[in-house]
Structure formats: C-alpha cells, structure tokens
Short mmCIF file of C-alpha atoms in Angstrom, two decimals:
data_model
loop_
_atom_site.label_atom_id
_atom_site.label_comp_id
_atom_site.label_asym_id
_atom_site.label_seq_id
_atom_site.Cartn_x
_atom_site.Cartn_y
_atom_site.Cartn_z
CA MET A 17 -9.47 -7.85 10.17
CA GLY A 18 -11.95 -4.98 10.35
CA VAL A 19 -9.78 -2.67 12.41
CA GLN A 20 -10.12 0.29 10.06
CA GLN A 21 -13.86 -0.14 9.60
CA SER A 22 -14.58 -0.54 13.29
CA SER A 23 -12.43 2.48 14.09
CA GLN A 24 -15.01 4.71 12.44
CA GLY A 25 -17.16 6.22 15.14
CA GLN A 26 -14.39 5.89 17.73
CA GLY A 27 -13.45 9.53 17.20
CA GLY A 28 -14.34 12.62 15.25
CA SER A 29 -15.72 16.12 15.55
CA ASP A 30 -18.15 15.13 18.31
CA ALA A 31 -15.16 14.72 20.64
CA PHE A 32 -14.32 18.44 20.44
CA THR A 33 -16.03 21.78 20.96
CA PRO A 34 -16.31 24.22 18.01
CA LYS A 35 -13.44 26.28 19.42
CA GLU A 36 -11.29 23.17 19.81
CA LEU A 37 -12.10 22.13 16.25
CA TYR A 38 -10.99 25.54 15.02
CA ASN A 39 -7.67 25.13 16.81
CA LEU A 40 -7.26 21.61 15.41
CA LYS A 41 -7.84 22.95 11.91
CA GLN A 42 -5.08 25.45 12.60
CA VAL A 43 -2.78 22.54 13.43
CA TYR A 44 -3.82 20.75 10.24
CA PHE A 45 -3.15 23.80 8.07
CA TYR A 46 0.24 24.17 9.74
CA LEU A 47 1.05 20.56 8.83
CA CYS A 48 0.02 21.37 5.25
CA LEU A 49 2.50 24.24 5.10
CA HIS A 50 5.38 23.24 2.85
CA THR A 51 8.56 23.34 4.88
CA THR A 52 10.63 24.84 2.04
CA THR A 53 8.32 27.06 -0.01
CA LEU A 54 5.98 27.97 2.89
CA THR A 55 3.01 27.47 0.58
CA SER A 56 0.03 25.25 1.19
CA CYS A 57 0.27 21.65 0.01
CA PRO A 58 -1.47 18.30 0.55
CA LEU A 59 -0.41 16.32 3.61
CA ASP A 60 1.00 13.49 1.50
CA ARG A 61 3.95 11.21 2.18
CA ASN A 62 6.54 13.75 1.05
CA GLN A 63 5.15 16.49 3.25
CA PHE A 64 4.72 14.11 6.16
CA HIS A 65 8.33 12.97 5.81
CA SER A 66 9.57 16.55 5.81
CA LEU A 67 7.79 17.09 9.13
CA PHE A 68 8.40 13.81 10.93
CA GLY A 69 11.07 11.88 9.01
CA ASN A 70 13.72 14.58 9.32
CA HIS A 71 13.81 14.14 13.09
CA ARG A 72 16.50 11.54 13.65
CA GLN A 73 14.76 9.88 16.57
CA TYR A 74 11.49 9.53 14.63
CA LYS A 75 12.98 8.44 11.32
CA PRO A 76 12.24 4.70 11.78
CA LEU A 77 8.57 5.35 12.56
CA TRP A 78 7.26 8.00 10.18
CA ARG A 79 6.16 5.57 7.43
CA SER A 80 4.23 3.43 9.87
CA LEU A 81 2.58 6.49 11.40
CA PHE A 82 1.56 7.86 8.01
CA SER A 83 -0.06 4.55 7.05
CA ALA A 84 -1.80 4.34 10.41
CA ILE A 85 -3.39 7.77 9.93
CA ASP A 86 -4.17 7.39 6.20
CA LEU A 87 -7.24 5.21 6.74
CA ASN A 88 -8.41 5.12 3.12
CA ALA A 89 -4.87 4.49 1.83
CA ASP A 90 -5.01 7.23 -0.82
CA ASN A 91 -1.57 8.56 0.23
CA ILE A 92 -3.01 11.84 1.49
CA ILE A 93 -4.08 12.56 5.06
CA ASP A 94 -7.24 14.65 4.93
CA PHE A 95 -8.66 16.58 7.86
CA GLU A 96 -11.10 13.85 8.88
CA GLU A 97 -8.29 11.30 9.06
CA PHE A 98 -6.15 13.75 10.99
CA LEU A 99 -9.05 14.39 13.37
CA MET A 100 -9.59 10.66 13.88
CA PHE A 101 -5.91 10.24 14.74
CA VAL A 102 -5.88 13.11 17.24
CA THR A 103 -9.10 11.90 18.84
CA GLN A 104 -7.86 8.35 19.29
CA LEU A 105 -4.44 9.49 20.51
CA LYS A 106 -5.62 12.15 22.94
CA ARG A 107 -9.18 11.22 23.88
CA GLY A 108 -9.74 7.73 22.59
CA SER A 109 -11.43 4.94 24.48
CA VAL A 110 -9.44 1.86 25.45
CA GLN A 111 -10.72 0.16 22.29
CA ALA A 112 -9.81 3.12 20.07
CA LYS A 113 -6.29 3.33 21.49
CA ARG A 114 -5.80 -0.38 20.85
CA GLN A 115 -6.92 0.09 17.25
CA LEU A 116 -4.51 2.97 16.70
CA CYS A 117 -1.68 0.99 18.25
CA PHE A 118 -2.42 -2.03 16.05
CA ARG A 119 -2.53 0.10 12.88
CA LEU A 120 0.89 1.44 13.83
CA PHE A 121 2.22 -2.09 14.25
CA ASP A 122 0.64 -3.27 10.97
CA LEU A 123 3.16 -1.85 8.49
CA ASN A 124 1.39 -2.89 5.28
CA GLN A 125 -2.13 -2.56 6.72
CA ASP A 126 -3.09 -6.14 5.82
CA GLY A 127 -4.64 -6.89 9.19
CA PHE A 128 -1.66 -8.82 10.57
CA VAL A 129 1.54 -7.92 12.41
CA GLU A 130 4.77 -9.86 12.00
CA LYS A 131 7.68 -9.76 14.40
CA ALA A 132 9.82 -7.65 12.05
CA ASP A 133 7.06 -5.00 11.98
CA LEU A 134 7.87 -4.08 15.57
CA ARG A 135 11.45 -3.13 14.77
CA CYS A 136 10.60 0.49 13.93
CA ILE A 137 8.90 0.92 17.31
CA VAL A 138 11.90 -0.42 19.16
CA GLU A 139 14.35 1.70 17.14
CA THR A 140 12.31 4.85 17.74
CA LYS A 141 11.99 4.18 21.45
CA VAL A 142 15.73 3.64 21.78
CA ALA A 143 16.59 6.72 19.69
CA ALA A 144 14.26 8.91 21.75
CA VAL A 145 16.17 8.19 24.96
CA ARG A 146 19.66 7.85 23.46
CA ARG A 147 22.31 9.83 25.28
CA PRO A 148 25.31 11.61 23.75
CA SER A 149 28.27 9.30 23.14
CA TRP A 150 30.30 11.05 25.83
CA GLN A 151 27.76 10.13 28.48
CA SER A 152 28.27 6.63 29.79
CA ALA A 153 25.00 4.83 30.24
CA PRO A 154 23.86 1.27 29.64
CA SER A 155 21.98 0.68 26.41
CA ASN A 156 18.26 -0.06 26.72
CA ALA A 157 18.03 -1.40 23.18
CA SER A 158 18.07 -5.06 24.19
CA LEU A 159 15.58 -4.47 26.99
CA ASP A 160 13.14 -2.67 24.70
CA SER A 161 13.54 -5.32 22.02
CA ASP A 162 12.98 -8.12 24.52
CA GLU A 163 9.85 -6.39 25.81
CA TYR A 164 8.24 -6.15 22.38
CA MET A 165 9.41 -9.62 21.36
CA THR A 166 7.88 -11.04 24.55
CA PHE A 167 4.68 -9.18 23.75
CA PHE A 168 4.65 -10.68 20.26
CA SER A 169 5.26 -14.21 21.50
CA LEU A 170 2.45 -13.96 24.04
CA CYS A 171 0.08 -12.66 21.36
CA ASP A 172 1.10 -15.31 18.82
CA GLU A 173 -0.47 -18.22 20.68
CA ASP A 174 -0.84 -20.39 17.58
CA GLY A 175 2.79 -19.83 16.57
CA ASP A 176 2.06 -18.85 12.97
CA GLY A 177 4.43 -15.88 13.11
CA LYS A 178 1.77 -13.17 12.93
CA ILE A 179 -0.82 -11.61 15.19
CA SER A 180 -4.23 -10.10 14.52
CA PHE A 181 -6.13 -7.34 16.27
CA GLU A 182 -8.09 -10.01 18.12
CA ASP A 183 -4.78 -11.40 19.40
CA LEU A 184 -3.87 -7.94 20.68
CA GLU A 185 -7.20 -7.65 22.47
CA THR A 186 -6.72 -11.06 24.08
CA TYR A 187 -3.24 -10.02 25.23
CA CYS A 188 -4.51 -6.75 26.72
CA ALA A 189 -7.33 -8.53 28.53
CA ALA A 190 -4.78 -10.83 30.17
CA HIS A 191 -1.79 -8.53 30.65
CA GLY A 192 -3.17 -4.98 30.68
CA GLU A 193 -2.65 -1.93 28.46
CA SER A 194 1.05 -1.30 29.16
CA ILE A 195 2.31 -2.08 25.65
CA VAL A 196 -0.42 0.09 24.10
CA THR A 197 0.17 2.95 26.53
CA GLN A 198 3.93 3.12 26.04
CA THR A 199 3.63 2.80 22.26
CA LEU A 200 1.12 5.65 22.02
CA LYS A 201 3.25 7.71 24.39
CA ILE A 202 6.00 7.58 21.75
CA LEU A 203 3.48 8.86 19.19
CA GLU A 204 2.27 11.58 21.52
CA VAL A 205 5.77 12.93 22.17
CA MET A 206 6.53 12.71 18.45
CA PHE A 207 3.33 14.52 17.42
CA ASP A 208 3.48 17.19 20.13
CA GLY A 209 7.08 17.99 19.20
CA VAL A 210 6.23 18.52 15.53
CA ILE A 211 3.27 20.84 16.21
CA GLU A 212 5.01 22.79 18.98
CA GLU A 213 5.57 25.76 16.65
CA THR A 214 1.81 26.33 16.41
CA GLY A 215 1.52 27.04 20.12
CA ILE A 216 -1.52 24.77 20.21
CA ILE A 217 -1.54 22.32 23.11
CA ILE A 218 -3.81 19.28 22.81
CA THR A 219 -4.74 17.38 25.97
CA THR A 220 -7.47 15.00 27.07
CA THR A 221 -9.54 17.93 28.28
CA ASP A 222 -8.55 20.96 26.21
CA VAL A 223 -7.18 22.22 22.90
CA ARG A 224 -5.53 25.49 23.87
CA ASN A 225 -3.94 28.03 21.56
CA THR A 226 -1.08 29.95 23.16
CA LYS A 227 -0.46 31.90 19.94
CA PRO A 228 -3.96 33.09 18.96
CA HIS A 229 -2.53 36.00 16.96
CA ILE A 230 -1.28 33.54 14.33
CA ASP A 231 -3.74 32.18 11.78
CA TRP A 232 -2.12 29.38 9.79
CA GLN A 233 -5.01 29.28 7.33
CA ASP A 234 -4.63 32.69 5.76
CA HIS A 235 -2.17 35.57 5.43
CA ARG A 236 -2.71 37.15 8.83
CA MET A 237 0.68 36.13 10.23
CA ASN A 238 4.14 37.56 10.29
CA MET A 239 5.81 34.54 8.75
CA GLY A 240 9.00 36.49 8.26
CA SER A 241 9.63 36.65 11.97
CA LEU A 242 8.82 32.99 12.43
CA PHE A 243 10.69 31.27 9.66
CA CYS A 244 13.36 33.44 8.14
CA CYS A 245 15.32 36.65 8.32
CA SER A 246 13.29 38.40 5.65
CA SER A 247 10.72 40.95 6.76
CA THR A 248 8.47 40.15 3.80
CA PRO A 249 6.00 37.35 4.47
CA PRO A 250 5.80 34.68 1.76
CA VAL A 251 2.77 34.45 -0.51
CA PHE A 252 0.39 31.63 0.37
CA THR A 253 -1.60 29.54 -2.05
CA THR A 254 -5.19 28.49 -1.30
CA PRO A 255 -5.19 26.29 1.83
CA PRO A 256 -6.31 22.68 1.38
CA VAL A 257 -9.99 22.00 2.02
CA ALA A 258 -10.51 20.67 5.51
#
C-alpha cells in the first residue's frame, strides 16, 4: 500500500548532526559485532536474533521488528535502513511513526494487517511487565489483548478481516495516537536495552556517547575487560561498510 515507498524521506542523515551520525555508526557497528566470536558480521536475521531474540520478553517481536527495519527485504539491515529506523523511532513525524508502527504490525510486509498479526505485540507487552511468580498481581494479558483487538475492529470498518495503512490513519485521526505511541514505546525500550552496552544514549534532541573511549569500529578498545575474563582483546575482521 505504498508504506515503504512513502517512508523514504521521512528520516535519514539530515535528521542528525555529523557528531550524532558518528555515534549512530558506532551503535550500528556494535550491532554488527558477532555475539560469540566478537568479529564483525552482517546485521542479518541470525545476528539480529542473537541480539534481540535471546531476551525472553522480546522473543515474540524480534522477527516483526527485523522485517520492519529491512525495507528492501534483502534479509540484511544496512546502515541506511538502521538510520531510517532510528530516525522514525526517535525523531519521526507523526506520519513517520505511524508508518513504522504499521510495518511492525504487517508481519509479511504485504501491505495489510490481520488480527493474528497483533499477537506478537500483545505477548511482548505482557512479557515486559510480567512479575515473578511469587508476586501476586492480576494479569494484564486480557486487557492488552482486548485493547489491540478493539483497535483492530475499529480500523476494520468493512469487516474483511484485514486493515491497511489508510485504515490506521483513519483510526488515528478519529481516536488519536495512543496505539501508535504505546507500540513504539515497546520498541524504544527494547532497542535502548540492547544498545545499552555502547553507552550511547539516543533521544529526540541528542545522541550522546557516555563511553567515548570505546570505538566499536576498529581495534581501539579493551574488549577483554568488556566481554570476557581474558586480557587479550579478540581480533576483529573488517567492519561492514556503513
């Protein structure tokens, strides 16, 4: 339905200063650091899963998130796609945030969302706030499910069992941005948690590096102290081209 095409121009390098872009490239190179071998690798589905899918609370959502970021569907997230995602998530316009949210909903990226596609969002939201079994607290699973099912029903005005991006826009115009905001908040918490090790904090106004002594792109880092007990840093391969 044109969501991916129209998303071009909604974000990119013009949203950041040169210093911020440098810090964002540091984040990208960190994400391309193989979690086992500590060598550089493409940010493909396997690498993405090792970063996001291994977190229990994010397990239901990582596939949808990968597809939402991988705009050209080549199964590798390049730096431009990563930059688009960060821009829309952190500094996107209302329209851009809606587009990102819809791509997350659209599991197979065919331009339509079915009710079952929302299950991973609900499961992730519930898992993120789940308490230990020894703490007694009412479950929010049914409430979260009802909220997204109500959203779907209101969007699906023609009752054909699927909604388009235009349906989402119509819903937001009538009911506000709440469903988009809370969905992207899940992504933001998920993303910020994964990149926390870099010390780079991305906000709507700044991309700040609290660990400037670490350069994830080359060998100028004491990886031994960060990742293992060995005092010998691992050997890096050539970083992927940003």
